C-alpha cells in the first residue's frame, strides 16, 4: 500500500496530458510524466541534441529519438536539467536530431517502467481523461484572442548601427512579450534585412515567451544595405509554409522594421506579399531629415508597402530611444484580427454550396463526372474550421442534404464526402432545390461570402426565377452550369450579374473539367469586388 501511495503521489494526474507538440520548455515542473499519443511520428517535431536534449526540443520527438517510445505511443518521464554549451546532432530510431551551440535549459528522458508503475499510470491516465478541465488547464497558454502567425523583419543594415540595432532588439522583445506567444496563441518568426535577407528562426521554433526572448537577445548585427524590398520578397516567398509552422486559417502578418528609408524598391515585393494574403505592417523609425529627402528614391514607399493606405498598417516612431513606449500600440493593432484585410482571401473566406442535379437523364457515369468537376473546384480552396466551407445538396423532384457547410472541418473529409455522394435518379425541380439550399444549406450565420454552384442537364419542371432572386437577395451569388439539354435562358435567369461571368454551358459532360479554373477565378473576382473594406 505504501508503494502504491508513493507512485500515485509521484505521478499526479495533472502531470500527464500535454499537446503533442509540447517542448521541454513548455513544462512547468522539473519532474513530469508526459503521455505521447500513437502516431506522433507522423507529426513534424524538432529535436536538438542526443541526450540531454535542449529544452526547445519536442518531448515526444526526443522520446522517439532515444528509443523510449514505440509507434503505439506511451508515457515518458521528463527530468529538467541545466543548459549546455553544446548539443550534438545524431540519427537514431528514425529521428534526426540537430546540433545547437547553446541553450538555457535541458531535459533527459526515462521511458522504462515496472509493471506496477505501468498499472498505476494507466489508471491515472484513464481518470485524467475523464477530467477535461485538467487537460484544458495544461494545454492553456498564449493569447487565444490573438491567434496569428507573425514574421518580424528587422533592419540590420549599416545605416542603423550596433547601438540602435540593440534598441530595435529591445523593442521587438517587448512586442513579443506583449503578444504572449504560446501554443494556442500567436507564433513569431524573425528575418533580418541586410544585403541579403537572413531567416533567423521560423514560426515553429519557439512556442514559449522566455525561449523566444532569449533567441531575440542572441541576434547578431549583420550590417550591409537596407534592402527591405528584398527581405519582404524573401519572407513572402519562403517564410509562410507549413514546414515552417504556418497554421492554416490563421492570419499571416509581416511586421517590417525600417530605419530611415529602404535602399531598394519595396512596391513590387509588397504587392506579391499582399496578393499572397499577408498583412504587411511597416514600422518606420527616425524619418529622414529635410536635408536627407533628396536621397530617398521613393518618398511614398510606406503607402506602397502596406495592405491599405488608411494609417492602420503603417506606424511611425520618432526615435529608436522611444520605441519601447510604442510596443503596446503596435501589439494592439496586430491583434485587431477583424481589421487584417489582406489575410482574408477568396481561398480561405468563402462558403460554397453545390446544388447537384441527380435526375434520371444524367446517368451514373455522367454523375461521376459532375462530382469530379465539383471536387476540382473544392480542391482549390483552403477548407478548414476557420477557413472556407463547402456543402452539397442533390436534387430531383425532392432534395437531399448530402452534407452541410460546417459538417466537415478539413479538406480531406470534405473531398471524401463529395466523392462519396450516391446518385439519386428522378425528375428535375431546380427552383425548389434552390429554395431548399437557400433555407437549409446557408441557414447558419454567414462567415465569409456565400456562393451556390448549380449543375443541371435539363429544363426544370418548376419556376426557377423566383427562388433564384430570393437567394440573391439573401446575398448568395449563383453560378449556373448547364450541360446537354439545359436551356440557356433558364441558366441565365438563375445566375447572378454579370450573367456572362456566372453562366456556363457545355454540350458534353466531359467539358465540365474545363470550367474549373473559370469558376474558381470568378469566385475570387466576386470576392474581391464585393469585399467590405473597413478602415
Short mmCIF file of C-alpha atoms in Angstrom, two decimals:
data_model
loop_
_atom_site.label_atom_id
_atom_site.label_comp_id
_atom_site.label_asym_id
_atom_site.label_seq_id
_atom_site.Cartn_x
_atom_site.Cartn_y
_atom_site.Cartn_z
CA UNK A 1 0.00 0.00 0.00
CA UNK A 2 2.86 2.36 0.79
CA UNK A 3 4.40 1.72 -2.64
CA UNK A 4 1.10 2.43 -4.40
CA UNK A 5 0.69 5.64 -2.43
CA UNK A 6 4.20 6.79 -3.35
CA UNK A 7 3.64 6.09 -7.05
CA UNK A 8 0.26 7.80 -7.20
CA UNK A 9 1.71 10.81 -5.40
CA UNK A 10 4.71 10.89 -7.73
CA UNK A 11 2.69 10.67 -10.93
CA UNK A 12 -0.14 13.10 -10.16
CA UNK A 13 -2.89 13.32 -12.78
CA UNK A 14 -2.22 16.92 -13.80
CA UNK A 15 1.26 15.92 -14.97
CA UNK A 16 0.12 13.54 -17.69
CA UNK A 17 -1.50 15.37 -20.55
CA UNK A 18 0.15 17.88 -22.83
CA UNK A 19 -0.30 18.75 -26.55
CA UNK A 20 1.60 16.51 -28.97
CA UNK A 21 3.99 19.36 -29.89
CA UNK A 22 4.96 20.06 -26.25
CA UNK A 23 8.58 21.12 -25.80
CA UNK A 24 10.69 20.66 -22.72
CA UNK A 25 10.48 24.38 -22.05
CA UNK A 26 6.66 24.18 -22.01
CA UNK A 27 6.70 22.07 -18.83
CA UNK A 28 6.33 23.95 -15.58
CA UNK A 29 7.64 21.24 -13.23
CA UNK A 30 11.12 19.71 -13.00
CA UNK A 31 9.86 16.11 -12.87
CA UNK A 32 6.94 15.46 -15.22
CA UNK A 33 5.23 12.49 -16.86
CA UNK A 34 4.09 13.18 -20.45
CA UNK A 35 1.72 10.99 -22.46
CA UNK A 36 2.71 10.78 -26.16
CA UNK A 37 -0.17 9.58 -28.37
CA UNK A 38 0.05 6.87 -31.05
CA UNK A 39 1.19 8.04 -34.45
CA UNK A 40 3.17 11.02 -33.17
CA UNK A 41 5.99 10.01 -35.54
CA UNK A 42 3.86 11.43 -38.36
CA UNK A 43 3.96 14.87 -36.74
CA UNK A 44 6.85 17.17 -37.63
CA UNK A 45 8.88 17.66 -34.44
CA UNK A 46 12.24 19.36 -33.87
CA UNK A 47 14.84 17.66 -31.68
CA UNK A 48 18.16 19.23 -30.60
CA UNK A 49 20.91 17.15 -29.01
CA UNK A 50 21.45 13.49 -28.22
CA UNK A 51 20.59 13.34 -24.53
CA UNK A 52 20.34 15.52 -22.65
CA UNK A 53 18.21 17.42 -25.15
CA UNK A 54 17.89 21.20 -25.42
CA UNK A 55 14.65 22.35 -23.76
CA UNK A 56 13.46 23.75 -27.09
CA UNK A 57 13.15 20.14 -28.34
CA UNK A 58 9.86 18.29 -28.72
CA UNK A 59 9.42 15.89 -25.78
CA UNK A 60 7.76 13.17 -27.87
CA UNK A 61 10.28 13.66 -30.68
CA UNK A 62 13.16 13.28 -28.22
CA UNK A 63 11.50 10.17 -26.74
CA UNK A 64 11.30 8.61 -30.22
CA UNK A 65 14.94 9.53 -30.88
CA UNK A 66 16.06 7.98 -27.59
CA UNK A 67 14.06 4.79 -28.17
CA UNK A 68 11.95 5.35 -25.06
CA UNK A 69 8.79 5.38 -27.16
CA UNK A 70 7.31 2.98 -29.69
CA UNK A 71 4.83 3.54 -32.57
CA UNK A 72 1.91 2.98 -30.20
CA UNK A 73 2.95 5.97 -28.07
CA UNK A 74 3.24 5.82 -24.30
CA UNK A 75 4.42 7.58 -21.19
CA UNK A 76 7.81 9.18 -20.72
CA UNK A 77 9.27 10.78 -17.63
CA UNK A 78 10.91 14.16 -18.25
CA UNK A 79 13.59 15.48 -15.91
CA UNK A 80 14.68 19.09 -16.34
CA UNK A 81 18.40 19.92 -16.26
CA UNK A 82 20.72 22.87 -16.69
CA UNK A 83 21.53 24.30 -20.08
CA UNK A 84 24.62 23.29 -22.03
CA UNK A 85 27.05 25.00 -24.38
CA UNK A 86 26.91 22.24 -26.99
CA UNK A 87 24.22 19.83 -28.14
CA UNK A 88 25.43 17.15 -30.53
CA UNK A 89 23.33 16.06 -33.50
CA UNK A 90 22.72 12.37 -34.24
CA UNK A 91 20.42 9.97 -36.08
CA UNK A 92 18.67 7.30 -34.01
CA UNK A 93 15.46 5.27 -34.25
CA UNK A 94 14.39 7.02 -37.45
CA UNK A 95 14.72 10.53 -35.99
CA UNK A 96 17.41 13.06 -36.96
CA UNK A 97 18.30 15.40 -34.12
CA UNK A 98 20.01 18.72 -34.79
CA UNK A 99 23.04 20.34 -33.22
CA UNK A 100 22.81 23.54 -31.17
CA UNK A 101 25.62 25.74 -29.87
CA UNK A 102 23.91 26.52 -26.56
CA UNK A 103 20.56 26.72 -24.79
CA UNK A 104 19.33 27.94 -21.43
CA UNK A 105 17.99 24.58 -20.15
CA UNK A 106 17.89 20.87 -20.99
CA UNK A 107 15.94 17.72 -20.19
CA UNK A 108 16.57 14.00 -20.04
CA UNK A 109 14.07 11.17 -20.52
CA UNK A 110 13.12 7.88 -18.96
CA UNK A 111 10.57 5.58 -20.58
CA UNK A 112 11.26 2.41 -18.58
CA UNK A 113 8.61 1.41 -16.07
CA UNK A 114 7.99 -1.55 -13.81
CA UNK A 115 4.73 -3.48 -14.25
CA UNK A 116 3.34 -1.85 -11.09
CA UNK A 117 4.21 1.63 -12.36
CA UNK A 118 2.55 0.93 -15.70
CA UNK A 119 -0.65 -0.16 -13.99
CA UNK A 120 -0.72 2.92 -11.78
CA UNK A 121 -0.04 5.24 -14.72
CA UNK A 122 -2.69 3.52 -16.83
CA UNK A 123 -5.29 4.09 -14.10
CA UNK A 124 -4.13 7.69 -13.73
CA UNK A 125 -4.42 8.28 -17.47
CA UNK A 126 -7.96 6.93 -17.65
CA UNK A 127 -9.07 9.06 -14.72
CA UNK A 128 -7.41 12.18 -16.07
CA UNK A 129 -9.09 11.73 -19.45
CA UNK A 130 -12.42 12.00 -17.64
CA UNK A 131 -11.36 15.39 -16.29
CA UNK A 132 -11.29 17.70 -19.33
CA UNK A 133 -10.68 20.70 -17.12
CA UNK A 134 -7.28 19.30 -16.22
CA UNK A 135 -6.38 18.70 -19.86
CA UNK A 136 -7.55 22.18 -20.78
CA UNK A 137 -5.53 23.64 -17.95
CA UNK A 138 -2.21 22.17 -19.04
CA UNK A 139 -2.88 22.91 -22.70
CA UNK A 140 -3.68 26.54 -21.99
CA UNK A 141 -1.06 29.05 -22.97
CA UNK A 142 -0.70 32.00 -25.26
CA UNK A 143 -3.06 34.80 -26.15
CA UNK A 144 -6.05 32.90 -27.58
CA UNK A 145 -7.66 36.15 -28.70
CA UNK A 146 -4.69 36.93 -30.93
CA UNK A 147 -4.09 33.74 -32.89
CA UNK A 148 -1.93 34.66 -35.86
CA UNK A 149 1.42 33.89 -37.49
CA UNK A 150 3.86 36.80 -37.38
CA UNK A 151 7.08 37.35 -39.33
CA UNK A 152 9.17 40.19 -37.90
CA UNK A 153 11.59 41.70 -40.45
CA UNK A 154 14.31 43.59 -38.59
CA UNK A 155 16.54 46.26 -40.09
CA UNK A 156 20.12 45.04 -39.78
CA UNK A 157 21.71 47.50 -42.22
CA UNK A 158 24.87 49.50 -41.65
CA UNK A 159 22.65 52.58 -41.57
CA UNK A 160 21.17 51.59 -38.21
CA UNK A 161 24.44 50.78 -36.40
CA UNK A 162 25.05 48.45 -33.47
CA UNK A 163 23.63 50.72 -30.77
CA UNK A 164 20.31 51.34 -32.50
CA UNK A 165 20.18 47.68 -33.52
CA UNK A 166 20.24 46.77 -29.83
CA UNK A 167 17.40 49.26 -29.18
CA UNK A 168 15.48 47.59 -32.02
CA UNK A 169 16.01 44.20 -30.36
CA UNK A 170 14.61 45.61 -27.12
CA UNK A 171 11.52 46.83 -28.96
CA UNK A 172 10.94 43.52 -30.75
CA UNK A 173 11.44 41.62 -27.48
CA UNK A 174 8.90 43.80 -25.68
CA UNK A 175 6.45 43.44 -28.57
CA UNK A 176 6.86 39.66 -28.49
CA UNK A 177 6.32 39.59 -24.73
CA UNK A 178 3.12 41.61 -25.04
CA UNK A 179 1.82 39.35 -27.81
CA UNK A 180 2.05 36.43 -25.32
CA UNK A 181 3.35 33.78 -27.67
CA UNK A 182 2.03 30.30 -26.93
CA UNK A 183 0.89 27.02 -28.45
CA UNK A 184 -2.67 28.31 -28.78
CA UNK A 185 -1.76 31.97 -29.32
CA UNK A 186 0.42 33.94 -31.73
CA UNK A 187 3.57 32.38 -33.19
CA UNK A 188 6.54 34.54 -34.17
CA UNK A 189 9.47 34.07 -36.55
CA UNK A 190 12.21 36.54 -37.46
CA UNK A 191 14.11 37.64 -40.55
CA UNK A 192 16.97 40.17 -40.75
CA UNK A 193 17.13 42.59 -43.68
CA UNK A 194 20.61 43.47 -44.94
CA UNK A 195 22.43 42.95 -48.25
CA UNK A 196 20.65 39.61 -48.35
CA UNK A 197 17.79 38.57 -46.05
CA UNK A 198 18.53 36.02 -43.35
CA UNK A 199 15.86 33.91 -41.65
CA UNK A 200 16.93 33.64 -38.00
CA UNK A 201 14.11 31.37 -36.79
CA UNK A 202 10.73 30.24 -38.08
CA UNK A 203 7.21 30.15 -36.62
CA UNK A 204 7.58 26.69 -35.11
CA UNK A 205 10.95 27.39 -33.45
CA UNK A 206 9.66 28.87 -30.19
CA UNK A 207 6.26 28.49 -28.54
CA UNK A 208 7.27 29.83 -25.13
CA UNK A 209 7.94 33.55 -24.45
CA UNK A 210 11.16 33.00 -22.50
CA UNK A 211 12.71 30.94 -25.31
CA UNK A 212 11.64 33.49 -27.90
CA UNK A 213 13.06 36.39 -25.90
CA UNK A 214 16.34 34.55 -25.45
CA UNK A 215 16.57 33.95 -29.21
CA UNK A 216 15.93 37.66 -29.91
CA UNK A 217 18.59 38.62 -27.37
CA UNK A 218 21.14 36.38 -29.13
CA UNK A 219 20.67 38.01 -32.58
CA UNK A 220 23.86 39.21 -34.23
CA UNK A 221 24.04 42.50 -36.12
CA UNK A 222 24.75 41.99 -39.85
CA UNK A 223 25.40 45.41 -41.44
CA UNK A 224 25.01 45.98 -45.20
CA UNK A 225 22.45 47.84 -47.30
CA UNK A 226 18.83 48.42 -46.29
CA UNK A 227 17.34 46.00 -48.83
CA UNK A 228 13.87 46.00 -47.32
CA UNK A 229 12.14 45.05 -50.56
CA UNK A 230 14.40 42.04 -50.94
CA UNK A 231 13.60 40.96 -47.38
CA UNK A 232 9.83 41.38 -47.93
CA UNK A 233 10.04 39.28 -51.10
CA UNK A 234 12.09 36.59 -49.33
CA UNK A 235 9.58 36.46 -46.48
CA UNK A 236 6.54 36.33 -48.77
CA UNK A 237 8.00 33.55 -50.92
CA UNK A 238 9.68 31.30 -48.35
CA UNK A 239 8.59 32.01 -44.79
CA UNK A 240 4.88 31.20 -44.52
CA UNK A 241 4.93 27.46 -45.21
CA UNK A 242 3.58 24.50 -43.28
CA UNK A 243 7.15 23.23 -42.95
CA UNK A 244 7.98 26.44 -41.08
CA UNK A 245 4.96 26.08 -38.80
CA UNK A 246 2.37 28.16 -40.65
CA UNK A 247 -1.12 27.27 -39.39
CA UNK A 248 -3.98 27.05 -41.86
CA UNK A 249 -6.70 29.64 -41.36
CA UNK A 250 -4.58 31.88 -39.12
CA UNK A 251 -3.93 35.46 -40.29
CA UNK A 252 -0.43 35.97 -41.66
CA UNK A 253 1.31 39.17 -40.59
CA UNK A 254 4.63 40.69 -41.62
CA UNK A 255 5.96 43.44 -39.34
CA UNK A 256 8.71 45.29 -41.20
CA UNK A 257 11.07 47.48 -39.17
CA UNK A 258 12.98 50.14 -41.07
CA UNK A 259 15.45 52.81 -40.05
CA UNK A 260 15.00 55.86 -42.28
CA UNK A 261 14.28 54.56 -45.79
CA UNK A 262 14.96 51.47 -47.94
CA UNK A 263 17.84 51.09 -50.38
CA UNK A 264 15.74 49.13 -52.86
CA UNK A 265 12.18 49.08 -54.24
CA UNK A 266 9.54 47.74 -51.85
CA UNK A 267 6.43 48.18 -54.01
CA UNK A 268 6.61 45.04 -56.17
CA UNK A 269 7.66 42.86 -53.25
CA UNK A 270 4.81 44.21 -51.13
CA UNK A 271 2.30 43.59 -53.93
CA UNK A 272 3.35 39.92 -54.01
CA UNK A 273 3.03 39.71 -50.23
CA UNK A 274 -0.45 41.26 -50.25
CA UNK A 275 -1.63 39.03 -53.10
CA UNK A 276 -0.45 36.07 -51.01
CA UNK A 277 -2.77 37.16 -48.20
CA UNK A 278 -0.04 38.59 -45.97
CA UNK A 279 -0.79 41.68 -43.89
CA UNK A 280 2.23 43.97 -44.22
CA UNK A 281 2.79 46.37 -41.30
CA UNK A 282 5.57 48.91 -41.75
CA UNK A 283 7.13 50.39 -38.60
CA UNK A 284 9.33 53.31 -39.60
CA UNK A 285 11.72 54.78 -37.04
CA UNK A 286 13.59 58.08 -37.38
CA UNK A 287 12.20 59.53 -40.61
CA UNK A 288 14.69 61.16 -42.95
CA UNK A 289 15.55 64.76 -42.13
CA UNK A 290 14.81 67.55 -44.61
CA UNK A 291 18.39 67.53 -45.91
CA UNK A 292 18.17 63.74 -46.45
CA UNK A 293 14.98 63.71 -48.51
CA UNK A 294 16.91 64.05 -51.77
CA UNK A 295 18.48 60.65 -51.02
CA UNK A 296 15.10 58.91 -50.70
CA UNK A 297 14.24 57.35 -54.07
CA UNK A 298 10.52 56.91 -53.29
CA UNK A 299 9.04 59.14 -50.58
CA UNK A 300 5.73 57.20 -50.73
CA UNK A 301 7.33 53.82 -50.05
CA UNK A 302 5.29 53.34 -46.85
CA UNK A 303 1.98 53.84 -48.66
CA UNK A 304 3.01 51.41 -51.39
CA UNK A 305 4.17 48.71 -48.99
CA UNK A 306 1.22 48.29 -46.66
CA UNK A 307 -2.06 46.43 -47.17
CA UNK A 308 -4.17 49.60 -47.25
CA UNK A 309 -3.16 53.23 -47.04
CA UNK A 310 -5.51 54.11 -44.17
CA UNK A 311 -2.97 54.70 -41.41
CA UNK A 312 -3.72 51.36 -39.75
CA UNK A 313 -0.91 49.35 -41.36
CA UNK A 314 1.85 51.97 -41.02
CA UNK A 315 3.34 53.24 -37.79
CA UNK A 316 5.95 55.96 -37.31
CA UNK A 317 8.22 56.32 -34.27
CA UNK A 318 10.36 59.47 -33.99
CA UNK A 319 13.43 57.88 -32.38
CA UNK A 320 14.89 54.48 -31.55
CA UNK A 321 15.26 55.62 -27.96
CA UNK A 322 11.47 55.80 -27.55
CA UNK A 323 10.48 52.62 -29.39
CA UNK A 324 9.54 50.53 -26.35
CA UNK A 325 6.88 53.11 -25.41
CA UNK A 326 5.08 52.23 -28.65
CA UNK A 327 5.16 48.45 -28.29
CA UNK A 328 1.68 48.21 -26.78
CA UNK A 329 0.10 50.33 -29.54
CA UNK A 330 1.69 48.18 -32.24
CA UNK A 331 0.60 45.00 -30.42
CA UNK A 332 -3.00 46.22 -30.24
CA UNK A 333 -3.07 46.85 -33.97
CA UNK A 334 -1.62 43.42 -34.73
CA UNK A 335 -4.26 41.74 -32.56
CA UNK A 336 -7.16 43.58 -34.23
CA UNK A 337 -7.92 40.45 -36.23
CA UNK A 338 -11.07 41.82 -37.89
CA UNK A 339 -9.03 44.60 -39.47
CA UNK A 340 -6.43 42.30 -41.04
CA UNK A 341 -7.86 42.66 -44.53
CA UNK A 342 -5.06 41.11 -46.55
CA UNK A 343 -5.31 37.71 -44.87
CA UNK A 344 -8.94 37.36 -45.95
CA UNK A 345 -8.55 35.94 -49.44
CA UNK A 346 -11.14 34.24 -51.59
CA UNK A 347 -9.42 30.94 -50.85
CA UNK A 348 -9.95 30.99 -47.09
CA UNK A 349 -13.07 33.14 -46.59
CA UNK A 350 -15.89 31.78 -48.75
CA UNK A 351 -18.84 29.41 -48.29
CA UNK A 352 -19.52 27.33 -51.41
CA UNK A 353 -22.68 25.28 -51.83
CA UNK A 354 -23.01 22.71 -54.63
CA UNK A 355 -26.53 22.05 -55.97
CA UNK A 356 -26.29 18.80 -57.94
CA UNK A 357 -28.82 17.55 -60.47
CA UNK A 358 -29.43 13.86 -59.76
CA UNK A 359 -32.20 13.38 -62.33
CA UNK A 360 -32.56 10.22 -64.46
CA UNK A 361 -31.32 11.95 -67.62
CA UNK A 362 -27.86 12.47 -66.09
CA UNK A 363 -26.92 8.80 -65.69
CA UNK A 364 -24.38 7.22 -63.35
CA UNK A 365 -21.25 7.78 -65.46
CA UNK A 366 -22.05 11.43 -66.12
CA UNK A 367 -22.95 11.93 -62.45
CA UNK A 368 -19.43 10.83 -61.52
CA UNK A 369 -18.04 13.42 -63.95
CA UNK A 370 -20.15 16.09 -62.23
CA UNK A 371 -18.66 15.08 -58.87
CA UNK A 372 -15.14 15.26 -60.37
CA UNK A 373 -15.92 18.77 -61.61
CA UNK A 374 -17.14 19.91 -58.19
CA UNK A 375 -14.22 18.22 -56.42
CA UNK A 376 -11.85 20.18 -58.66
CA UNK A 377 -13.45 23.43 -57.53
CA UNK A 378 -13.35 22.45 -53.84
CA UNK A 379 -9.71 21.37 -54.13
CA UNK A 380 -8.71 24.95 -54.98
CA UNK A 381 -9.88 26.37 -51.63
CA UNK A 382 -8.43 26.32 -48.13
CA UNK A 383 -11.15 24.32 -46.38
CA UNK A 384 -10.93 24.26 -42.57
CA UNK A 385 -12.96 25.04 -39.48
CA UNK A 386 -11.77 28.66 -39.64
CA UNK A 387 -11.25 28.85 -43.41
CA UNK A 388 -13.57 28.22 -46.34
CA UNK A 389 -16.55 25.85 -46.11
CA UNK A 390 -18.20 23.57 -48.64
CA UNK A 391 -21.63 21.90 -48.57
CA UNK A 392 -23.69 19.92 -51.08
CA UNK A 393 -27.37 19.25 -51.89
CA UNK A 394 -28.58 16.76 -54.51
CA UNK A 395 -31.98 17.22 -56.10
CA UNK A 396 -34.52 15.56 -58.35
CA UNK A 397 -38.19 16.26 -57.57
CA UNK A 398 -37.01 16.02 -53.97
CA UNK A 399 -33.93 17.40 -52.25
CA UNK A 400 -31.32 15.62 -50.15
CA UNK A 401 -28.79 17.36 -47.92
CA UNK A 402 -25.58 15.49 -48.63
CA UNK A 403 -23.51 17.46 -46.12
CA UNK A 404 -23.71 20.95 -44.64
CA UNK A 405 -21.22 23.81 -44.85
CA UNK A 406 -19.97 23.13 -41.33
CA UNK A 407 -20.14 19.32 -41.27
CA UNK A 408 -16.51 18.81 -42.32
CA UNK A 409 -13.62 20.89 -40.98
CA UNK A 410 -10.82 19.54 -43.21
CA UNK A 411 -10.32 19.47 -46.96
CA UNK A 412 -9.70 15.71 -46.90
CA UNK A 413 -13.02 14.97 -45.16
CA UNK A 414 -14.85 17.34 -47.49
CA UNK A 415 -13.38 15.74 -50.62
CA UNK A 416 -14.20 12.24 -49.37
CA UNK A 417 -17.79 13.28 -48.62
CA UNK A 418 -18.16 14.91 -52.03
CA UNK A 419 -16.82 11.94 -53.98
CA UNK A 420 -18.94 9.57 -51.87
CA UNK A 421 -22.31 11.07 -52.89
CA UNK A 422 -24.64 8.38 -54.29
CA UNK A 423 -26.75 9.01 -57.39
CA UNK A 424 -30.49 9.56 -56.68
CA UNK A 425 -32.22 9.44 -60.13
CA UNK A 426 -35.63 11.08 -60.68
CA UNK A 427 -37.16 14.26 -62.11
CA UNK A 428 -35.87 17.87 -62.22
CA UNK A 429 -37.20 20.59 -59.90
CA UNK A 430 -34.39 23.14 -59.84
CA UNK A 431 -36.44 26.01 -58.40
CA UNK A 432 -37.48 24.03 -55.31
CA UNK A 433 -33.89 22.88 -54.92
CA UNK A 434 -32.60 26.49 -54.91
CA UNK A 435 -35.14 27.39 -52.21
CA UNK A 436 -34.14 24.33 -50.19
CA UNK A 437 -30.44 25.22 -50.42
CA UNK A 438 -31.12 28.84 -49.51
CA UNK A 439 -33.08 27.87 -46.40
CA UNK A 440 -31.03 24.88 -45.27
CA UNK A 441 -27.51 24.97 -46.68
CA UNK A 442 -26.97 28.65 -45.84
CA UNK A 443 -29.02 28.69 -42.63
CA UNK A 444 -26.01 29.30 -40.35
CA UNK A 445 -24.82 32.84 -39.57
CA UNK A 446 -22.65 33.71 -42.54
CA UNK A 447 -18.87 33.71 -42.09
CA UNK A 448 -17.48 34.89 -45.39
CA UNK A 449 -19.15 35.21 -48.79
CA UNK A 450 -21.82 32.72 -49.97
CA UNK A 451 -21.72 31.06 -53.40
CA UNK A 452 -24.07 28.47 -54.91
CA UNK A 453 -22.91 26.42 -57.92
CA UNK A 454 -25.92 24.84 -59.67
CA UNK A 455 -25.19 21.99 -62.10
CA UNK A 456 -28.09 20.73 -64.23
CA UNK A 457 -28.54 18.90 -67.53
CA UNK A 458 -32.16 19.78 -68.35
CA UNK A 459 -35.14 22.05 -68.05
CA UNK A 460 -36.74 22.47 -64.64
CA UNK A 461 -40.36 21.44 -64.10
CA UNK A 462 -40.92 24.38 -61.76
CA UNK A 463 -40.19 28.11 -61.62
CA UNK A 464 -36.52 28.96 -61.12
CA UNK A 465 -36.60 32.78 -61.35
CA UNK A 466 -38.37 33.48 -58.05
CA UNK A 467 -36.18 31.18 -55.92
CA UNK A 468 -33.02 32.44 -57.64
CA UNK A 469 -33.92 36.08 -56.98
CA UNK A 470 -34.72 35.29 -53.32
CA UNK A 471 -31.33 33.58 -52.91
CA UNK A 472 -29.51 36.55 -54.44
CA UNK A 473 -31.37 38.98 -52.18
CA UNK A 474 -30.02 36.91 -49.26
CA UNK A 475 -26.51 37.61 -50.54
CA UNK A 476 -25.87 34.33 -52.34
CA UNK A 477 -24.01 34.53 -55.65
CA UNK A 478 -25.29 31.87 -58.08
CA UNK A 479 -23.27 30.15 -60.80
CA UNK A 480 -25.41 28.27 -63.35
CA UNK A 481 -23.58 25.40 -65.04
CA UNK A 482 -25.62 23.73 -67.77
CA UNK A 483 -24.93 20.51 -69.65
CA UNK A 484 -26.57 18.85 -72.68
CA UNK A 485 -30.26 19.85 -72.76
CA UNK A 486 -30.21 22.62 -70.15
CA UNK A 487 -31.91 25.74 -71.68
CA UNK A 488 -29.57 28.72 -71.83
CA UNK A 489 -32.42 31.12 -70.98
CA UNK A 490 -33.10 29.25 -67.72
CA UNK A 491 -29.41 29.21 -66.86
CA UNK A 492 -29.11 32.97 -67.35
CA UNK A 493 -32.30 33.55 -65.35
CA UNK A 494 -30.79 31.73 -62.38
CA UNK A 495 -27.30 33.20 -62.48
CA UNK A 496 -26.09 36.36 -60.77
CA UNK A 497 -24.94 39.52 -62.53
CA UNK A 498 -22.94 39.88 -64.65
CA UNK A 499 -24.63 36.96 -66.43
CA UNK A 500 -21.73 36.13 -68.75
CA UNK A 501 -19.40 35.54 -65.82
CA UNK A 502 -21.85 33.35 -63.89
CA UNK A 503 -23.38 31.30 -66.71
CA UNK A 504 -21.54 28.32 -68.21
CA UNK A 505 -22.71 25.72 -70.72
CA UNK A 506 -21.20 22.64 -72.37
CA UNK A 507 -22.75 20.06 -74.71
CA UNK A 508 -20.79 17.17 -73.18
CA UNK A 509 -20.21 16.25 -69.52
CA UNK A 510 -16.52 15.80 -70.37
CA UNK A 511 -16.36 19.57 -70.93
CA UNK A 512 -17.11 20.34 -67.27
CA UNK A 513 -13.47 19.95 -66.19
CA UNK A 514 -12.53 22.90 -68.42
CA UNK A 515 -14.79 25.12 -66.30
CA UNK A 516 -12.92 24.50 -63.01
CA UNK A 517 -10.40 27.39 -63.37
CA UNK A 518 -13.15 29.68 -64.72
CA UNK A 519 -15.40 29.11 -61.69
CA UNK A 520 -12.54 29.46 -59.19
CA UNK A 521 -11.32 32.65 -60.87
CA UNK A 522 -14.85 34.11 -60.94
CA UNK A 523 -15.42 33.31 -57.25
CA UNK A 524 -12.21 35.16 -56.41
CA UNK A 525 -13.17 38.08 -58.64
CA UNK A 526 -16.59 38.32 -56.96
CA UNK A 527 -14.96 38.12 -53.54
CA UNK A 528 -12.54 40.95 -54.35
CA UNK A 529 -15.21 43.20 -55.84
CA UNK A 530 -17.72 42.67 -53.04
CA UNK A 531 -15.42 42.63 -50.02
CA UNK A 532 -16.19 45.25 -47.42
CA UNK A 533 -13.03 47.28 -46.96
CA UNK A 534 -13.07 48.56 -43.40
CA UNK A 535 -10.88 51.49 -42.33
#
